[in-house]
């Protein structure tokens, strides 16, 4: 190390410093509107826990009820919950709060975003010993989910759920099409079989068989592609200082299959996100590929709603997903007593609130919840719960994850290939070029 190395700030320090200045100068009013979150240890009783989330609508109602139940069950616990708008503003405010040393005690983060925050010193790792003391252990989660909560050997996320990309279908239309099995499912085990099922459904609907709304959407095309690509066993290289790489032949295979589905009556090719939902709601198609977060609206529109995990069509079970997970923003200081209150709160939500959370469609991450009679009575949730065993997330990098420009750029590169307007290999090349562009930009976590 030379003398300059001892005084030159790293990009991580610059990021945290600049965010702190920004928070003080430009974001003070925004953060103050959320209330004094930081250091709940210094703000009052040790049992007062502050939490940020992005749950609105039905999810927000469910979460507030869960928090009330946890408060009632844990002596001296008082929770101050703040809901912020989903998307980039939420993650910007979360980073600002940590950098300015005014974070909440805990916060919800999409697991796909964690690799962009853990390296920058904006998060603290969870203590497995303390987690075990409040009833949370590795054995209570699927390996696919639990292993994704680690960064460089430390546990940085505590998952509440998984919310995968899945397949919903109208059982009445499926039965009329002759594709409904005796157990109420639809058998699909190959790309060719999906096209066959979609074509049979289209014969009943008189239009298309399967709905997929993706045009102009910032993530939908990517969700479909990445889950199917991981089924092929294809790997990737996304590392600073190296050219981005995918198994181009396998990626092109997936793109050719999607284009084939869309070229005929099997699948819609011209719908945006809302249009895809409307087609299924209105009975103009018999199946939809979408996320479990749409369950509430789908149940209202389709009385005979069936569901199943995304079919394994390319060899290996893999289901694109994300997870609402609790993280620990970096704190200036915290007493042991207050830290335990935070752990008890999060453990309470995960353990006690999982079943209620599952009513909205999310798969409870805590496996014992899935074994309760209350959860087993939920349909069609139980029909796709096994998807949690095979979830795959965005490739870990500082620029990937939910709501990022990465997903938007990937979706843009995929759209024309899905519609047969761009050769698969050309689309793969566009994706790799876009990833190289992200890799060439300075990593703010360094």
Short mmCIF file of C-alpha atoms in Angstrom, two decimals:
data_model
loop_
_atom_site.label_atom_id
_atom_site.label_comp_id
_atom_site.label_asym_id
_atom_site.label_seq_id
_atom_site.Cartn_x
_atom_site.Cartn_y
_atom_site.Cartn_z
CA UNK A 1 0.00 0.00 0.00
CA UNK A 2 1.44 3.41 -0.92
CA UNK A 3 0.73 6.67 0.86
CA UNK A 4 -2.00 7.61 -1.60
CA UNK A 5 -3.89 4.41 -0.80
CA UNK A 6 -4.21 5.50 2.82
CA UNK A 7 -5.96 8.77 2.03
CA UNK A 8 -7.82 8.23 -1.23
CA UNK A 9 -11.55 7.57 -0.62
CA UNK A 10 -13.04 4.51 -2.23
CA UNK A 11 -16.07 4.75 -4.49
CA UNK A 12 -18.05 3.16 -1.67
CA UNK A 13 -17.07 5.99 0.65
CA UNK A 14 -17.86 8.55 -2.03
CA UNK A 15 -21.26 6.93 -2.59
CA UNK A 16 -22.11 6.90 1.09
CA UNK A 17 -20.80 10.40 1.60
CA UNK A 18 -22.62 11.84 -1.39
CA UNK A 19 -25.82 10.10 -0.41
CA UNK A 20 -25.50 11.52 3.05
CA UNK A 21 -25.02 15.04 1.72
CA UNK A 22 -27.93 14.58 -0.66
CA UNK A 23 -30.12 13.27 2.13
CA UNK A 24 -29.27 16.22 4.32
CA UNK A 25 -29.62 18.85 1.63
CA UNK A 26 -32.33 17.55 -0.68
CA UNK A 27 -33.92 14.58 1.05
CA UNK A 28 -34.38 15.83 4.57
CA UNK A 29 -37.99 16.75 4.01
CA UNK A 30 -38.69 13.38 2.38
CA UNK A 31 -37.18 11.41 5.21
CA UNK A 32 -38.73 13.55 7.90
CA UNK A 33 -42.10 12.88 6.33
CA UNK A 34 -41.49 9.24 7.12
CA UNK A 35 -40.71 10.10 10.71
CA UNK A 36 -37.52 9.70 12.74
CA UNK A 37 -36.72 6.10 11.94
CA UNK A 38 -33.14 5.80 12.95
CA UNK A 39 -31.78 4.32 15.96
CA UNK A 40 -35.07 3.45 17.43
CA UNK A 41 -32.82 2.57 20.37
CA UNK A 42 -32.18 6.24 20.90
CA UNK A 43 -35.71 7.28 20.06
CA UNK A 44 -37.48 5.56 22.93
CA UNK A 45 -38.05 2.17 24.50
CA UNK A 46 -35.88 -0.74 23.41
CA UNK A 47 -38.97 -2.52 22.17
CA UNK A 48 -39.95 0.18 19.68
CA UNK A 49 -39.10 -1.11 16.20
CA UNK A 50 -39.25 0.92 13.01
CA UNK A 51 -39.82 -0.80 9.66
CA UNK A 52 -40.17 0.37 6.08
CA UNK A 53 -42.03 -1.55 3.43
CA UNK A 54 -43.60 -1.03 0.01
CA UNK A 55 -46.86 -2.89 0.59
CA UNK A 56 -49.96 -1.12 -0.62
CA UNK A 57 -53.50 -2.24 -1.44
CA UNK A 58 -54.43 -5.70 -0.20
CA UNK A 59 -50.82 -6.47 0.71
CA UNK A 60 -50.70 -3.38 2.89
CA UNK A 61 -53.91 -4.35 4.69
CA UNK A 62 -52.58 -7.86 5.31
CA UNK A 63 -49.24 -6.62 6.58
CA UNK A 64 -50.79 -4.14 9.02
CA UNK A 65 -52.95 -6.95 10.44
CA UNK A 66 -49.89 -9.19 10.77
CA UNK A 67 -47.95 -6.47 12.59
CA UNK A 68 -50.82 -6.03 15.05
CA UNK A 69 -50.81 -9.77 15.74
CA UNK A 70 -47.06 -9.77 16.33
CA UNK A 71 -47.27 -6.75 18.64
CA UNK A 72 -49.92 -8.56 20.68
CA UNK A 73 -47.79 -11.71 20.92
CA UNK A 74 -44.43 -10.12 21.83
CA UNK A 75 -44.33 -8.36 25.21
CA UNK A 76 -43.36 -4.66 25.13
CA UNK A 77 -43.03 -4.63 21.35
CA UNK A 78 -44.20 -1.48 19.56
CA UNK A 79 -43.86 -1.25 15.78
CA UNK A 80 -43.74 1.93 13.73
CA UNK A 81 -44.40 0.92 10.13
CA UNK A 82 -43.93 3.25 7.18
CA UNK A 83 -45.08 2.39 3.66
CA UNK A 84 -43.26 4.03 0.74
CA UNK A 85 -43.87 3.88 -3.01
CA UNK A 86 -42.59 0.82 -4.86
CA UNK A 87 -39.80 1.20 -7.38
CA UNK A 88 -36.55 3.11 -7.65
CA UNK A 89 -37.66 5.87 -5.22
CA UNK A 90 -38.03 3.30 -2.45
CA UNK A 91 -34.55 1.88 -2.93
CA UNK A 92 -33.03 5.34 -3.29
CA UNK A 93 -34.57 6.46 0.00
CA UNK A 94 -33.40 3.27 1.68
CA UNK A 95 -29.83 3.89 0.55
CA UNK A 96 -30.06 7.55 1.56
CA UNK A 97 -31.32 6.65 5.02
CA UNK A 98 -28.41 4.28 5.66
CA UNK A 99 -25.84 6.70 4.27
CA UNK A 100 -27.18 9.53 6.42
CA UNK A 101 -27.30 7.28 9.50
CA UNK A 102 -31.05 7.63 9.84
CA UNK A 103 -32.33 4.23 8.67
CA UNK A 104 -35.26 2.20 9.92
CA UNK A 105 -34.39 -0.75 12.12
CA UNK A 106 -35.41 -3.14 9.36
CA UNK A 107 -36.89 -2.85 5.89
CA UNK A 108 -38.38 -4.94 3.13
CA UNK A 109 -36.15 -5.43 0.11
CA UNK A 110 -36.64 -7.57 -2.96
CA UNK A 111 -34.08 -10.32 -2.62
CA UNK A 112 -32.92 -9.65 -6.18
CA UNK A 113 -31.75 -6.19 -5.03
CA UNK A 114 -29.72 -7.38 -2.06
CA UNK A 115 -26.48 -8.04 -4.04
CA UNK A 116 -26.47 -4.36 -4.97
CA UNK A 117 -26.66 -3.21 -1.35
CA UNK A 118 -24.71 -5.69 0.75
CA UNK A 119 -21.31 -4.88 -0.83
CA UNK A 120 -21.71 -1.14 -0.24
CA UNK A 121 -21.82 -1.28 3.53
CA UNK A 122 -25.44 -0.16 3.56
CA UNK A 123 -26.68 -3.39 5.16
CA UNK A 124 -25.73 -5.42 8.21
CA UNK A 125 -25.70 -9.23 8.14
CA UNK A 126 -28.14 -11.24 10.22
CA UNK A 127 -26.77 -13.14 13.21
CA UNK A 128 -27.73 -16.84 12.79
CA UNK A 129 -27.30 -17.48 16.52
CA UNK A 130 -29.75 -14.75 17.48
CA UNK A 131 -32.12 -15.86 14.73
CA UNK A 132 -32.11 -19.37 16.18
CA UNK A 133 -32.96 -17.93 19.59
CA UNK A 134 -36.11 -16.35 18.13
CA UNK A 135 -37.08 -19.52 16.25
CA UNK A 136 -35.62 -19.05 12.76
CA UNK A 137 -33.21 -21.63 11.31
CA UNK A 138 -31.99 -22.68 7.89
CA UNK A 139 -34.05 -25.87 8.04
CA UNK A 140 -37.24 -23.78 7.90
CA UNK A 141 -36.61 -22.62 4.29
CA UNK A 142 -36.01 -24.24 0.94
CA UNK A 143 -32.31 -24.45 0.01
CA UNK A 144 -32.95 -22.54 -3.23
CA UNK A 145 -34.28 -19.56 -1.28
CA UNK A 146 -32.00 -19.69 1.75
CA UNK A 147 -28.80 -19.89 -0.27
CA UNK A 148 -29.85 -16.84 -2.27
CA UNK A 149 -29.96 -14.80 0.95
CA UNK A 150 -26.18 -14.97 1.33
CA UNK A 151 -23.54 -12.62 0.02
CA UNK A 152 -19.87 -13.57 0.41
CA UNK A 153 -20.63 -16.05 3.17
CA UNK A 154 -22.90 -13.81 5.28
CA UNK A 155 -26.68 -13.85 5.62
CA UNK A 156 -28.00 -10.48 4.46
CA UNK A 157 -31.70 -11.20 3.87
CA UNK A 158 -34.48 -12.87 5.85
CA UNK A 159 -37.20 -14.02 3.42
CA UNK A 160 -40.89 -13.50 4.08
CA UNK A 161 -42.08 -15.12 0.85
CA UNK A 162 -41.35 -16.08 -2.69
CA UNK A 163 -43.49 -14.68 -5.48
CA UNK A 164 -42.79 -16.66 -8.64
CA UNK A 165 -43.80 -16.31 -12.26
CA UNK A 166 -46.40 -19.02 -12.76
CA UNK A 167 -49.23 -20.46 -14.87
CA UNK A 168 -52.90 -19.80 -14.16
CA UNK A 169 -55.67 -21.39 -16.20
CA UNK A 170 -59.44 -21.47 -16.47
CA UNK A 171 -60.38 -25.04 -15.57
CA UNK A 172 -63.68 -24.84 -17.46
CA UNK A 173 -62.01 -23.79 -20.71
CA UNK A 174 -59.24 -26.36 -20.17
CA UNK A 175 -61.81 -29.10 -19.71
CA UNK A 176 -63.67 -28.11 -22.87
CA UNK A 177 -60.35 -28.12 -24.72
CA UNK A 178 -59.59 -31.63 -23.49
CA UNK A 179 -56.37 -30.65 -21.71
CA UNK A 180 -57.54 -30.80 -18.08
CA UNK A 181 -56.19 -33.80 -16.20
CA UNK A 182 -58.25 -35.75 -13.67
CA UNK A 183 -56.43 -34.03 -10.81
CA UNK A 184 -57.38 -30.58 -12.11
CA UNK A 185 -54.00 -29.76 -13.62
CA UNK A 186 -52.75 -29.26 -17.18
CA UNK A 187 -49.83 -31.47 -18.22
CA UNK A 188 -47.03 -29.56 -19.96
CA UNK A 189 -43.55 -31.05 -20.09
CA UNK A 190 -42.01 -29.61 -23.23
CA UNK A 191 -42.08 -26.50 -25.40
CA UNK A 192 -43.94 -28.47 -28.04
CA UNK A 193 -46.57 -29.57 -25.53
CA UNK A 194 -47.19 -25.97 -24.43
CA UNK A 195 -47.81 -25.05 -28.06
CA UNK A 196 -50.18 -27.99 -28.40
CA UNK A 197 -52.10 -27.03 -25.23
CA UNK A 198 -52.28 -23.40 -26.31
CA UNK A 199 -53.61 -24.37 -29.71
CA UNK A 200 -56.33 -26.56 -28.18
CA UNK A 201 -57.35 -23.77 -25.82
CA UNK A 202 -57.53 -21.41 -28.80
CA UNK A 203 -59.97 -23.75 -30.53
CA UNK A 204 -62.34 -23.17 -27.60
CA UNK A 205 -61.80 -19.42 -27.20
CA UNK A 206 -61.83 -18.67 -30.92
CA UNK A 207 -58.74 -16.52 -30.61
CA UNK A 208 -55.52 -17.25 -28.78
CA UNK A 209 -55.00 -19.94 -26.17
CA UNK A 210 -52.50 -18.47 -23.69
CA UNK A 211 -52.21 -14.86 -22.57
CA UNK A 212 -48.85 -13.18 -22.04
CA UNK A 213 -48.80 -9.41 -21.61
CA UNK A 214 -45.33 -7.97 -22.06
CA UNK A 215 -45.22 -5.17 -24.63
CA UNK A 216 -43.74 -1.94 -23.18
CA UNK A 217 -43.43 -3.64 -19.77
CA UNK A 218 -40.12 -3.17 -17.96
CA UNK A 219 -39.72 -6.72 -16.69
CA UNK A 220 -42.24 -9.23 -18.01
CA UNK A 221 -40.28 -10.46 -21.03
CA UNK A 222 -37.18 -10.87 -18.89
CA UNK A 223 -39.07 -12.89 -16.25
CA UNK A 224 -40.27 -15.38 -18.85
CA UNK A 225 -36.92 -15.66 -20.59
CA UNK A 226 -34.70 -15.99 -17.52
CA UNK A 227 -36.81 -18.71 -15.90
CA UNK A 228 -36.90 -20.75 -19.10
CA UNK A 229 -33.22 -20.15 -19.82
CA UNK A 230 -32.32 -21.49 -16.37
CA UNK A 231 -34.36 -24.61 -17.21
CA UNK A 232 -31.89 -25.31 -19.99
CA UNK A 233 -29.06 -25.41 -17.48
CA UNK A 234 -27.46 -22.42 -19.16
CA UNK A 235 -24.97 -20.45 -17.13
CA UNK A 236 -23.71 -16.91 -17.32
CA UNK A 237 -20.71 -14.70 -16.72
CA UNK A 238 -21.50 -11.23 -15.39
CA UNK A 239 -18.33 -10.01 -13.70
CA UNK A 240 -16.47 -6.68 -13.77
CA UNK A 241 -13.47 -6.78 -16.05
CA UNK A 242 -14.85 -9.63 -18.18
CA UNK A 243 -17.11 -9.76 -21.20
CA UNK A 244 -20.64 -10.81 -20.40
CA UNK A 245 -21.49 -14.32 -21.54
CA UNK A 246 -24.48 -16.62 -21.79
CA UNK A 247 -24.83 -20.03 -23.38
CA UNK A 248 -25.95 -18.45 -26.63
CA UNK A 249 -27.27 -21.64 -28.21
CA UNK A 250 -29.48 -22.40 -25.22
CA UNK A 251 -30.68 -18.81 -24.98
CA UNK A 252 -31.56 -18.86 -28.68
CA UNK A 253 -33.42 -22.16 -28.19
CA UNK A 254 -35.70 -20.48 -25.64
CA UNK A 255 -36.29 -17.50 -27.92
CA UNK A 256 -37.16 -19.73 -30.87
CA UNK A 257 -39.70 -21.58 -28.75
CA UNK A 258 -41.42 -18.40 -27.54
CA UNK A 259 -41.50 -17.06 -31.10
CA UNK A 260 -43.08 -20.32 -32.26
CA UNK A 261 -45.78 -20.09 -29.59
CA UNK A 262 -46.59 -16.54 -30.63
CA UNK A 263 -46.50 -17.19 -34.36
CA UNK A 264 -49.66 -19.30 -34.22
CA UNK A 265 -52.80 -19.45 -32.10
CA UNK A 266 -51.07 -20.79 -28.97
CA UNK A 267 -50.02 -17.47 -27.35
CA UNK A 268 -50.76 -13.77 -27.64
CA UNK A 269 -48.03 -11.64 -29.16
CA UNK A 270 -49.52 -8.14 -29.13
CA UNK A 271 -50.62 -7.40 -25.56
CA UNK A 272 -49.21 -5.16 -22.89
CA UNK A 273 -49.34 -6.14 -19.22
CA UNK A 274 -52.87 -4.90 -18.56
CA UNK A 275 -54.08 -6.26 -21.88
CA UNK A 276 -52.79 -9.69 -20.96
CA UNK A 277 -54.73 -9.65 -17.72
CA UNK A 278 -57.88 -8.36 -19.41
CA UNK A 279 -57.80 -11.15 -22.00
CA UNK A 280 -57.75 -13.79 -19.26
CA UNK A 281 -60.30 -12.00 -17.10
CA UNK A 282 -62.65 -11.81 -20.06
CA UNK A 283 -62.35 -15.47 -21.08
CA UNK A 284 -60.69 -14.65 -24.41
CA UNK A 285 -57.86 -17.06 -23.52
CA UNK A 286 -57.73 -20.14 -21.33
CA UNK A 287 -54.36 -19.66 -19.61
CA UNK A 288 -52.07 -16.82 -18.55
CA UNK A 289 -48.38 -16.66 -17.72
CA UNK A 290 -47.96 -14.07 -14.97
CA UNK A 291 -46.95 -13.56 -11.37
CA UNK A 292 -48.65 -14.88 -8.25
CA UNK A 293 -49.11 -11.27 -7.14
CA UNK A 294 -52.08 -11.11 -9.54
CA UNK A 295 -53.96 -13.87 -7.72
CA UNK A 296 -56.60 -11.65 -6.11
CA UNK A 297 -57.82 -10.15 -9.37
CA UNK A 298 -57.68 -13.47 -11.18
CA UNK A 299 -59.81 -15.19 -8.55
CA UNK A 300 -62.46 -12.49 -8.80
CA UNK A 301 -62.65 -12.80 -12.59
CA UNK A 302 -62.29 -16.56 -13.05
CA UNK A 303 -64.34 -18.68 -10.61
CA UNK A 304 -62.81 -21.98 -11.76
CA UNK A 305 -59.22 -20.79 -11.43
CA UNK A 306 -56.47 -23.38 -11.57
CA UNK A 307 -52.74 -22.88 -11.16
CA UNK A 308 -49.45 -24.72 -11.35
CA UNK A 309 -45.76 -23.83 -11.23
CA UNK A 310 -44.20 -22.73 -14.49
CA UNK A 311 -43.92 -25.99 -16.45
CA UNK A 312 -40.49 -27.53 -16.84
CA UNK A 313 -40.06 -27.47 -20.61
CA UNK A 314 -36.29 -27.38 -21.11
CA UNK A 315 -34.92 -30.10 -18.85
CA UNK A 316 -34.33 -28.73 -15.36
CA UNK A 317 -36.96 -27.41 -12.93
CA UNK A 318 -36.52 -23.65 -12.57
CA UNK A 319 -39.05 -20.94 -11.82
CA UNK A 320 -38.28 -17.25 -12.08
CA UNK A 321 -39.10 -15.53 -8.80
CA UNK A 322 -38.32 -12.79 -6.36
CA UNK A 323 -38.79 -12.58 -2.61
CA UNK A 324 -39.93 -9.90 -0.19
CA UNK A 325 -37.19 -10.13 2.40
CA UNK A 326 -36.26 -8.24 5.53
CA UNK A 327 -32.85 -6.58 5.64
CA UNK A 328 -30.98 -4.69 8.35
CA UNK A 329 -29.90 -1.22 7.22
CA UNK A 330 -26.56 -0.15 8.67
CA UNK A 331 -27.09 1.43 12.07
CA UNK A 332 -24.99 4.01 13.87
CA UNK A 333 -25.55 2.18 17.14
CA UNK A 334 -28.01 -0.25 18.70
CA UNK A 335 -28.28 -1.89 22.10
CA UNK A 336 -28.42 -5.65 22.42
CA UNK A 337 -31.92 -5.37 23.88
CA UNK A 338 -33.19 -3.34 20.94
CA UNK A 339 -31.51 -5.62 18.41
CA UNK A 340 -33.31 -8.58 19.95
CA UNK A 341 -36.62 -6.72 19.65
CA UNK A 342 -35.96 -6.25 15.91
CA UNK A 343 -35.22 -9.95 15.50
CA UNK A 344 -38.34 -10.90 17.47
CA UNK A 345 -40.45 -8.64 15.26
CA UNK A 346 -39.14 -10.08 11.99
CA UNK A 347 -39.35 -13.65 13.28
CA UNK A 348 -42.90 -13.00 14.40
CA UNK A 349 -43.97 -11.72 11.00
CA UNK A 350 -42.38 -14.65 9.20
CA UNK A 351 -43.66 -17.33 11.58
CA UNK A 352 -47.04 -15.99 12.70
CA UNK A 353 -48.05 -14.02 9.62
CA UNK A 354 -47.08 -16.43 6.87
CA UNK A 355 -50.49 -17.99 6.44
CA UNK A 356 -52.29 -14.63 6.22
CA UNK A 357 -49.61 -13.43 3.81
CA UNK A 358 -50.20 -16.49 1.67
CA UNK A 359 -53.85 -15.58 1.11
CA UNK A 360 -52.70 -12.86 -1.30
CA UNK A 361 -50.85 -15.37 -3.48
CA UNK A 362 -47.30 -15.16 -2.14
CA UNK A 363 -45.72 -18.46 -1.14
CA UNK A 364 -44.75 -18.28 2.56
CA UNK A 365 -41.01 -18.69 2.86
CA UNK A 366 -41.31 -20.30 6.30
CA UNK A 367 -41.95 -23.95 5.47
CA UNK A 368 -43.84 -24.88 8.66
CA UNK A 369 -46.58 -22.45 7.58
CA UNK A 370 -47.09 -24.45 4.40
CA UNK A 371 -47.83 -27.52 6.52
CA UNK A 372 -50.65 -25.91 8.50
CA UNK A 373 -54.28 -26.86 7.79
CA UNK A 374 -55.07 -23.19 7.21
CA UNK A 375 -52.56 -22.87 4.40
CA UNK A 376 -53.40 -26.26 2.92
CA UNK A 377 -56.98 -25.08 2.56
CA UNK A 378 -55.94 -22.26 0.24
CA UNK A 379 -56.55 -22.90 -3.45
CA UNK A 380 -55.00 -22.50 -5.93
CA UNK A 381 -52.07 -21.40 -3.74
CA UNK A 382 -51.25 -24.93 -2.69
CA UNK A 383 -51.18 -26.04 -6.32
CA UNK A 384 -48.15 -23.87 -7.07
CA UNK A 385 -46.45 -23.80 -3.64
CA UNK A 386 -43.90 -26.38 -4.81
CA UNK A 387 -42.45 -23.69 -7.09
CA UNK A 388 -40.57 -22.43 -4.05
CA UNK A 389 -38.28 -25.45 -4.27
CA UNK A 390 -36.92 -24.38 -7.64
CA UNK A 391 -36.89 -20.58 -7.58
CA UNK A 392 -34.19 -18.72 -9.48
CA UNK A 393 -33.42 -15.04 -9.15
CA UNK A 394 -31.72 -12.42 -11.28
CA UNK A 395 -27.98 -12.97 -11.73
CA UNK A 396 -26.39 -11.21 -8.73
CA UNK A 397 -24.82 -7.88 -9.65
CA UNK A 398 -25.08 -4.33 -8.41
CA UNK A 399 -27.26 -3.31 -11.37
CA UNK A 400 -29.70 -6.26 -11.50
CA UNK A 401 -32.95 -6.95 -9.68
CA UNK A 402 -36.55 -5.84 -9.41
CA UNK A 403 -37.39 -2.44 -10.82
CA UNK A 404 -33.94 -1.84 -12.33
CA UNK A 405 -33.03 -0.53 -15.75
CA UNK A 406 -31.29 -3.87 -16.28
CA UNK A 407 -34.61 -5.71 -16.48
CA UNK A 408 -36.00 -3.01 -18.74
CA UNK A 409 -33.06 -3.22 -21.16
CA UNK A 410 -33.22 -7.01 -21.25
CA UNK A 411 -36.97 -6.90 -21.95
CA UNK A 412 -36.42 -4.44 -24.78
CA UNK A 413 -33.86 -6.75 -26.36
CA UNK A 414 -36.19 -9.74 -26.05
CA UNK A 415 -39.45 -8.27 -27.32
CA UNK A 416 -38.77 -8.33 -31.06
CA UNK A 417 -37.31 -11.84 -30.84
CA UNK A 418 -40.48 -13.06 -29.12
CA UNK A 419 -42.53 -11.60 -31.98
CA UNK A 420 -40.30 -13.12 -34.66
CA UNK A 421 -39.07 -9.72 -35.80
CA UNK A 422 -35.48 -10.31 -34.72
CA UNK A 423 -33.30 -13.36 -35.06
CA UNK A 424 -32.68 -15.13 -31.72
CA UNK A 425 -28.90 -14.82 -31.94
CA UNK A 426 -29.19 -11.11 -32.70
CA UNK A 427 -31.37 -10.65 -29.62
CA UNK A 428 -28.87 -12.54 -27.47
CA UNK A 429 -26.14 -10.29 -28.83
CA UNK A 430 -28.18 -7.20 -27.91
CA UNK A 431 -28.61 -8.50 -24.38
CA UNK A 432 -24.91 -9.17 -23.97
CA UNK A 433 -24.01 -5.75 -25.35
CA UNK A 434 -26.37 -4.11 -22.86
CA UNK A 435 -24.88 -6.11 -19.97
CA UNK A 436 -21.37 -5.11 -21.07
CA UNK A 437 -22.55 -1.51 -20.90
CA UNK A 438 -23.65 -1.97 -17.29
CA UNK A 439 -20.37 -3.71 -16.44
CA UNK A 440 -18.35 -0.84 -17.89
CA UNK A 441 -20.04 1.68 -15.62
CA UNK A 442 -18.44 2.38 -12.22
CA UNK A 443 -19.75 0.08 -9.52
CA UNK A 444 -20.94 2.36 -6.69
CA UNK A 445 -20.39 -0.43 -4.16
CA UNK A 446 -16.61 -0.50 -4.75
#
